[in-house]
XYZ file of N, CA and C in Angstrom:
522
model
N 172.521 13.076 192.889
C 171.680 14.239 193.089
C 172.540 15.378 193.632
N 173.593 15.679 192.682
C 174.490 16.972 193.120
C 173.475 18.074 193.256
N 173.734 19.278 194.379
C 172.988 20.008 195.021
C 171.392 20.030 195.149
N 171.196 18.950 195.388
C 169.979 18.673 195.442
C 169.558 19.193 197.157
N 168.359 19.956 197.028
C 167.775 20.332 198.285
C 167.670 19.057 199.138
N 167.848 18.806 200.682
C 167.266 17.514 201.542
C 166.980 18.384 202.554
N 165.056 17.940 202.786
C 164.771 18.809 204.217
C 165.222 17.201 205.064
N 165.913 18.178 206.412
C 166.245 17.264 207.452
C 165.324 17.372 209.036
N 165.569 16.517 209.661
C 164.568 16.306 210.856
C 165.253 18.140 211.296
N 166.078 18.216 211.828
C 167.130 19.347 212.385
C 166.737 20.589 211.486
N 166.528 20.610 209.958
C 165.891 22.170 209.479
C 164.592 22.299 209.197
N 163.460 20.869 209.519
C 162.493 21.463 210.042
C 162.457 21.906 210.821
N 163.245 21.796 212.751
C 162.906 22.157 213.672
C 163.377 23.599 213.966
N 164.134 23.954 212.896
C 164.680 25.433 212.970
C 163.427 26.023 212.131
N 162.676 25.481 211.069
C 161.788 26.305 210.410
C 160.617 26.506 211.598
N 160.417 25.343 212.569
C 159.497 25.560 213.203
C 159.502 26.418 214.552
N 160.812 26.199 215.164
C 161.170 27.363 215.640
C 161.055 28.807 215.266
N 160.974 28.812 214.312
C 161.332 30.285 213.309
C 159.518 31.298 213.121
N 159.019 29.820 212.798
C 157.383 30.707 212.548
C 156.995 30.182 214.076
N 157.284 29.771 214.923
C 156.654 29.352 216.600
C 155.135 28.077 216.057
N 155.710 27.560 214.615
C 153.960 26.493 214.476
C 154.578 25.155 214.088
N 154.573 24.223 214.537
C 154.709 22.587 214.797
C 154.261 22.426 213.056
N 155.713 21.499 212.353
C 155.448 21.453 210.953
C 155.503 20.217 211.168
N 155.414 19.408 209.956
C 155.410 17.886 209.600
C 155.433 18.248 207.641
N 156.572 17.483 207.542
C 156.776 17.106 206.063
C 157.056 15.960 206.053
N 157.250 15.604 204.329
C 156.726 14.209 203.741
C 158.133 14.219 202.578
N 159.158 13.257 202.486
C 159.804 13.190 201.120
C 160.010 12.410 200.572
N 159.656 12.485 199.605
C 159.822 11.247 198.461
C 161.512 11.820 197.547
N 162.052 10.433 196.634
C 162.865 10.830 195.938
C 162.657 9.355 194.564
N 163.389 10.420 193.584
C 163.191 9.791 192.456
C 163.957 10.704 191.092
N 163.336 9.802 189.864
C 164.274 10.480 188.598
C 163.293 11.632 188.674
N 163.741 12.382 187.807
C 162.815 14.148 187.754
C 161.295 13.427 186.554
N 161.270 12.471 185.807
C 160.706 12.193 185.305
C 159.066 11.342 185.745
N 159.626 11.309 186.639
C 158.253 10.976 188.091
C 158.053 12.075 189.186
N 158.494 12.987 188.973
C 158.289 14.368 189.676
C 156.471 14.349 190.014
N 156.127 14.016 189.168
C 154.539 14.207 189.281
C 153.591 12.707 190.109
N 154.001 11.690 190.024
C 154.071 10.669 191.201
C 154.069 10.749 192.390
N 155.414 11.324 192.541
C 156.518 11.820 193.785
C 155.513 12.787 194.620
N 155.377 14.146 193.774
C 154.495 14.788 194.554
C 153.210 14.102 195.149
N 152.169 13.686 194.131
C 150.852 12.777 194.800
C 151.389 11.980 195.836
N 152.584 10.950 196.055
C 153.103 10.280 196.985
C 153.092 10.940 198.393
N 153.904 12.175 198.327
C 154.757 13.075 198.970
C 153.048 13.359 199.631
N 152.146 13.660 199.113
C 151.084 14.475 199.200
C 150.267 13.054 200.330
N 150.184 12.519 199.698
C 149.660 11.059 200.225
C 150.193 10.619 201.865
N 151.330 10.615 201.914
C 152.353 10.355 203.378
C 152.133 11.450 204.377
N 151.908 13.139 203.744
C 151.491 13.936 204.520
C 150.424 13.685 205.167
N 149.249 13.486 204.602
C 147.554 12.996 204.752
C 147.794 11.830 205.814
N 148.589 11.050 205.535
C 148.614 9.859 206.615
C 149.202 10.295 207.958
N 150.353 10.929 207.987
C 151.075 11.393 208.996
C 150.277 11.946 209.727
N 149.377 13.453 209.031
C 148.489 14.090 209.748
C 146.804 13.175 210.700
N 146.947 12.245 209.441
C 145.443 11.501 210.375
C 145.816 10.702 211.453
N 147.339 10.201 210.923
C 147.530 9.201 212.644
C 148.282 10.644 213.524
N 147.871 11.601 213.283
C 148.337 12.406 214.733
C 149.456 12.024 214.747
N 150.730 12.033 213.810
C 151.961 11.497 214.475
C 152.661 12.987 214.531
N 153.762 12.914 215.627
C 154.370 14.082 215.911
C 154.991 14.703 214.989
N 155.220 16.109 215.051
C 155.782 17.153 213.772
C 157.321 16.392 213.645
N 157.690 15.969 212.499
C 158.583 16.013 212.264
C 158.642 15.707 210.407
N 159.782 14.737 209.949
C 160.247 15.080 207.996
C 160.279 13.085 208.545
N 158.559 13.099 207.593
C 158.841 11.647 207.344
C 158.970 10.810 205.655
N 158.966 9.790 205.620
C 159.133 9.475 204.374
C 159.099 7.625 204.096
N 158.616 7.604 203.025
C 158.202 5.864 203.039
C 158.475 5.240 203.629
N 159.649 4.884 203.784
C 159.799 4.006 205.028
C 159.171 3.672 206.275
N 159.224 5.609 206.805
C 158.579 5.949 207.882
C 156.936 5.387 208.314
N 156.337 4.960 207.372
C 154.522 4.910 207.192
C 154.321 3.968 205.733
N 155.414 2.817 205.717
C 155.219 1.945 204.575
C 154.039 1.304 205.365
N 154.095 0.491 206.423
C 153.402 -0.606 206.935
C 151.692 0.508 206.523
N 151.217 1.828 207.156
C 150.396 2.646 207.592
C 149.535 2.626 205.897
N 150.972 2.744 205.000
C 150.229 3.322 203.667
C 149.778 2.306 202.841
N 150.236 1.125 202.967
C 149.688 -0.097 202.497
C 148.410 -0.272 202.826
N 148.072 0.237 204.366
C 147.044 -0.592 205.145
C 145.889 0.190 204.280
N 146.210 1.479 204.026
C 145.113 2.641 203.051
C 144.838 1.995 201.885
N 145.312 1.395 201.554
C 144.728 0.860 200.051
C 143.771 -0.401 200.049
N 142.861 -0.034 199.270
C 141.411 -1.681 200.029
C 141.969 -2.325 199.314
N 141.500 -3.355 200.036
C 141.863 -4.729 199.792
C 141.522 -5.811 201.030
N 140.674 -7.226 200.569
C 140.096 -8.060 201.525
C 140.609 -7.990 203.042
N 142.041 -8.247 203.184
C 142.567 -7.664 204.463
C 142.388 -6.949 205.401
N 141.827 -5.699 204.375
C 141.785 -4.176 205.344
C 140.017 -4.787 205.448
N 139.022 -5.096 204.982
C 137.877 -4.820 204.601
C 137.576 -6.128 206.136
N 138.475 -7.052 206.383
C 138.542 -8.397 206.872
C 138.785 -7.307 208.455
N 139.610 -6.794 209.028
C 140.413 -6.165 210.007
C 139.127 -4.970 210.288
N 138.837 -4.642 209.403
C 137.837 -2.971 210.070
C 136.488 -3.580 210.997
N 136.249 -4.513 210.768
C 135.213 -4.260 211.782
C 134.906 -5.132 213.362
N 136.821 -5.038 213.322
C 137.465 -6.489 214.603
C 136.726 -5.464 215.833
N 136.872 -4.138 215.892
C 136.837 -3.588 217.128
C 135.538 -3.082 216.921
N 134.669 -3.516 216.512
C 133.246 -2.373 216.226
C 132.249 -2.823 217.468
N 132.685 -3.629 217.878
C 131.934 -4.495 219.391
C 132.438 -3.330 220.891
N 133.585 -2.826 220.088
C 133.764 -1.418 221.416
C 133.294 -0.192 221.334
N 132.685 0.057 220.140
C 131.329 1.282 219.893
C 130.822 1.564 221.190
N 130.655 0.909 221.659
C 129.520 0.811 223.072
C 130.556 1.267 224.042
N 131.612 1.008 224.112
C 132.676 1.069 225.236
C 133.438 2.070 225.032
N 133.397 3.493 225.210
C 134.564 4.405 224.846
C 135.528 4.274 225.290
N 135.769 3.565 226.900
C 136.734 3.808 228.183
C 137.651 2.566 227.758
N 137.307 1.328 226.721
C 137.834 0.148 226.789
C 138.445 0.768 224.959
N 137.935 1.755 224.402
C 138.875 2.138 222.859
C 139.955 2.584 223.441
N 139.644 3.319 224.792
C 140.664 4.672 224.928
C 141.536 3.917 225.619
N 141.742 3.043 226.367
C 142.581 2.105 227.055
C 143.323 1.304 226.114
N 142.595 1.208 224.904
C 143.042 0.470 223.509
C 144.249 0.820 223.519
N 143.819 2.045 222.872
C 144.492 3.259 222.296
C 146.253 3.369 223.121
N 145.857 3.658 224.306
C 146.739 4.242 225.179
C 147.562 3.236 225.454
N 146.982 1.607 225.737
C 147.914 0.529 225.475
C 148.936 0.505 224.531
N 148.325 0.375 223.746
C 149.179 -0.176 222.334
C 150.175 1.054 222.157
N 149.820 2.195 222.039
C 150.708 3.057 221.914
C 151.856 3.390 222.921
N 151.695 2.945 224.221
C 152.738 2.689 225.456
C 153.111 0.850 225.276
N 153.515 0.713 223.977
C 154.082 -0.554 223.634
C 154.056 -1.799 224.097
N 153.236 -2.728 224.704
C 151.767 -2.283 225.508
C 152.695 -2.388 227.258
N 152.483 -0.883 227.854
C 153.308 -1.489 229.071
C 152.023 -1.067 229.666
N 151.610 -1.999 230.834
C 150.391 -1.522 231.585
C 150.305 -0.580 232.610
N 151.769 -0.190 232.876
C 151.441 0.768 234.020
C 151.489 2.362 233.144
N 152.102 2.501 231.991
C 152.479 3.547 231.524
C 151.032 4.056 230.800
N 150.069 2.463 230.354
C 149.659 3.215 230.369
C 148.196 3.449 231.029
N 148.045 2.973 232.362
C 147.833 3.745 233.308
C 147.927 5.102 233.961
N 149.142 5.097 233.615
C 149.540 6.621 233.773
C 149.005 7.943 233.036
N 149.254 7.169 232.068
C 148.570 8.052 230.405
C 147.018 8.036 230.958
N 146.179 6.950 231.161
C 145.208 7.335 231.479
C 144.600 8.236 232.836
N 145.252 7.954 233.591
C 145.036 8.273 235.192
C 144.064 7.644 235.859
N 144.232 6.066 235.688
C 143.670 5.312 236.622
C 144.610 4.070 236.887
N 143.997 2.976 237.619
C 145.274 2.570 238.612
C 145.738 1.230 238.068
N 146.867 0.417 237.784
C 147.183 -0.172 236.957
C 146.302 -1.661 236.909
N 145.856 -1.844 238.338
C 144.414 -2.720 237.922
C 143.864 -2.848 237.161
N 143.232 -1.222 237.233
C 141.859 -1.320 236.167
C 142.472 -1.226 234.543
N 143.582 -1.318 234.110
C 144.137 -1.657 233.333
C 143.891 -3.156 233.320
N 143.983 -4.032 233.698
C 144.366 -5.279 233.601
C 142.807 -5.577 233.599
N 141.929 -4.940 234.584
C 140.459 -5.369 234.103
C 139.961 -5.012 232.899
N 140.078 -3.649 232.187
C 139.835 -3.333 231.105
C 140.732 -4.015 230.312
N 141.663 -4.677 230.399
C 142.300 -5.621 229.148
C 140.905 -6.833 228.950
N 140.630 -7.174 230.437
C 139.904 -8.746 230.123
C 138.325 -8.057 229.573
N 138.337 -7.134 229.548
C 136.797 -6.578 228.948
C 136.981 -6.500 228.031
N 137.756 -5.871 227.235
C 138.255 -6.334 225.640
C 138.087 -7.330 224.977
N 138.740 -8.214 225.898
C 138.803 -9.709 225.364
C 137.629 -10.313 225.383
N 136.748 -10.154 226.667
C 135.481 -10.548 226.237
C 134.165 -10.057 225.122
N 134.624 -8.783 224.872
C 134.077 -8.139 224.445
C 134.450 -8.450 222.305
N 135.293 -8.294 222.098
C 136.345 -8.765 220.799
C 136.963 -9.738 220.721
N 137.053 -10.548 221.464
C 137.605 -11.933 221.662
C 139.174 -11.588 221.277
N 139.874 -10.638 221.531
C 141.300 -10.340 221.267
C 141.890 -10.349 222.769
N 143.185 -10.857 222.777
C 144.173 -11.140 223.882
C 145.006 -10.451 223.677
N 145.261 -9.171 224.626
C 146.050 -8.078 223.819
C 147.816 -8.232 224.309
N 147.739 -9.463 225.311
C 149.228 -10.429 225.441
C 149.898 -10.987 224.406
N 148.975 -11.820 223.604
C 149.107 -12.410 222.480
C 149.818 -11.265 221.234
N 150.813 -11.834 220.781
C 151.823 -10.615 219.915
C 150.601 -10.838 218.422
N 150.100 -11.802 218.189
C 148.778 -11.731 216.658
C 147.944 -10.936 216.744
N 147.638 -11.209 217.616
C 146.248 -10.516 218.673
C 146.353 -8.596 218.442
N 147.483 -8.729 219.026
C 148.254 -7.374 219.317
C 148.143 -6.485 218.077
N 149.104 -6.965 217.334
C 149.101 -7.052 216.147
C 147.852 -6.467 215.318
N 146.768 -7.491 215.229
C 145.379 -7.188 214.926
C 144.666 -5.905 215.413
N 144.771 -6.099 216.928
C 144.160 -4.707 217.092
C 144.965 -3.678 216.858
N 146.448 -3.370 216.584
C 146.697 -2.303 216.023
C 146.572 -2.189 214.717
N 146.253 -2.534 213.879
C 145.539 -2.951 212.639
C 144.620 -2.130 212.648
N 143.268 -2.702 213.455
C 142.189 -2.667 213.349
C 141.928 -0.948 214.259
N 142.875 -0.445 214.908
C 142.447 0.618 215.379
C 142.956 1.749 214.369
N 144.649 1.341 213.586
C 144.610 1.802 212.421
C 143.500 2.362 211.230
N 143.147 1.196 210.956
C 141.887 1.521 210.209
C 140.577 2.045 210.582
N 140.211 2.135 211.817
C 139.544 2.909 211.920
C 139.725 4.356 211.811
N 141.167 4.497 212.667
C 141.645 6.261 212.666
C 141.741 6.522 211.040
N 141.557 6.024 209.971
C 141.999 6.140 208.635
C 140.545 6.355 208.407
N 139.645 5.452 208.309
C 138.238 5.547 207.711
C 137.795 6.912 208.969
N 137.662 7.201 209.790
C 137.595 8.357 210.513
C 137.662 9.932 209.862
N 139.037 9.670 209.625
C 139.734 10.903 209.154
C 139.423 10.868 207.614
N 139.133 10.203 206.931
C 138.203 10.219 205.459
C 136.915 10.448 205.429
N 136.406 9.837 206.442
C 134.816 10.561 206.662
C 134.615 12.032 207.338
N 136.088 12.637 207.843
C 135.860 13.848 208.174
C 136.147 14.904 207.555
N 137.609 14.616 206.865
C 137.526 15.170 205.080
C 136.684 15.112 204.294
N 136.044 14.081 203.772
C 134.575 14.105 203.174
C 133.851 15.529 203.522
N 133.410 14.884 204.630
C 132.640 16.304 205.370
C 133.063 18.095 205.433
N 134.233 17.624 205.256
C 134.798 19.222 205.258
C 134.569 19.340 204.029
N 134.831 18.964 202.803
C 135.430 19.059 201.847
C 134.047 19.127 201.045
N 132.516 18.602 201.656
C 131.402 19.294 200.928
C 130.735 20.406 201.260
N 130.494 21.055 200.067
C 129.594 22.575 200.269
C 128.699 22.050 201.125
N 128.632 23.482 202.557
C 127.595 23.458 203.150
C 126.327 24.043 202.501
N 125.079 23.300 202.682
C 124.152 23.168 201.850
C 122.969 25.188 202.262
N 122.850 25.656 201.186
C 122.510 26.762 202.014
C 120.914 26.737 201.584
N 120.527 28.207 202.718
C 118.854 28.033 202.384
C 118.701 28.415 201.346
N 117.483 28.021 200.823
C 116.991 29.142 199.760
C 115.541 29.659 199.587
N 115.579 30.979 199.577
C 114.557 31.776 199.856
C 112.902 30.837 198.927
N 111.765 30.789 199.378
C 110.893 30.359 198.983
C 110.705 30.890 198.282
C-alpha cells in the first residue's frame, strides 16, 4: 500500500486538538475491490465504539473483535441478555456492576469511582449474587456479566437509535 493514507492514534489527537472536539475513528484495510465492505465495516466499529462510550481515539478490528461478534444474534447472545434483568429493580447494584468490571474488578477503585466505602462494595457484590446468582470473583462468572452488561449497552443504544431515527409523529388538524 505505497502512499497509502494511515490515520494514527497521534493525528487524530492533533485533528482534535485543532477543531477543540474529542474524535473517534474506525479503520479497516483491504484490496480496493472491497472498498464497499470496508466502509459498512469501518461504519459498523464506529457505531460500536460510540455505544460502548469508549474513549476518543483510531480503533480498528482488533480493537472491538470480541464487542462486534457479540452484535451479531445468535443463541449465545439471546442465552446472555437476560442474565442481569433481575437488576432492573436495583440501579445502585447495575451501577456498581458497571464500575466494577470496568476498574478490572478492583474493589476499592471502584469504590472510589463510586464514592462510597469499600464495604459497601463488597456488600453490593453479595447482592448481586443473590440477586443473579453470579460470583463476580469467579473469572466465568465475571466473564458473563461482562457479556451480559455488554449486551445490554448494545440493545440500549439500538433502541435509542430506533427512536431517533423515527419521524416524530405530528398533529393533524381535524
Amino acid at each position: 500500500m505505497t502512499g497509502a493514507f494511515r490515520i494514527t492514534t497521534e493525528a487524530l489527537g492533533i485533528l482534535s486538538a485543532a477543531t477543540a472536539v474529542p474524535l473517534t475513528a474506525t479503520v479497516t484495510a483491504g484490496p480496493a475491490h472491497h472498498v464497499p465492505e470496508l466502509a459498512a465495516q469501518a461504519h459498523e466499529l464506529l457505531e460500536l465504539a460510540l455505544a460502548l462510550r469508549r474513549t476518543p481515539s483510531v480503533y480498528s478490528m482488533t480493537d472491538l473483535a470480541m464487542e462486534y461478534q457479540f452484535t451479531r444474534p445468535g443463541p449465545a447472545r439471546d442465552h446472555l441478555l437476560p442474565t442481569l434483568a433481575p437488576l432492573d429493580r436495583h440501579p445502585d447494584l447495575l451501577d456498581l456492576l458497571r464500575a466494577f468490571l470496568d476498574c478490572g474488578p478492583d474493589r476499592a477503585k471502584a469504590a472510589a469511582r463510586l464514592g462510597i466505602h469499600p464495604n459497601s462494595v463488597a456488600n453490593r457484590l453479595r447482592r448481586i449474587h443473590r440477586v443473579t446468582g453470579l460470583h463476580l470473583t469467579v473469572p466465568e462468572d465475571n466473564w458473563r456479566a461482562a457479556l451480559a452488561l455488554l449486551g445490554r449497552e448494545l440493545a440500549e443504544h439500538e433502541d435509542h437509535r430506533y427512536r431517533a431515527d423515527r419521524p416524530v409523529p405530528r398533529a393533524t388538524p381535524h
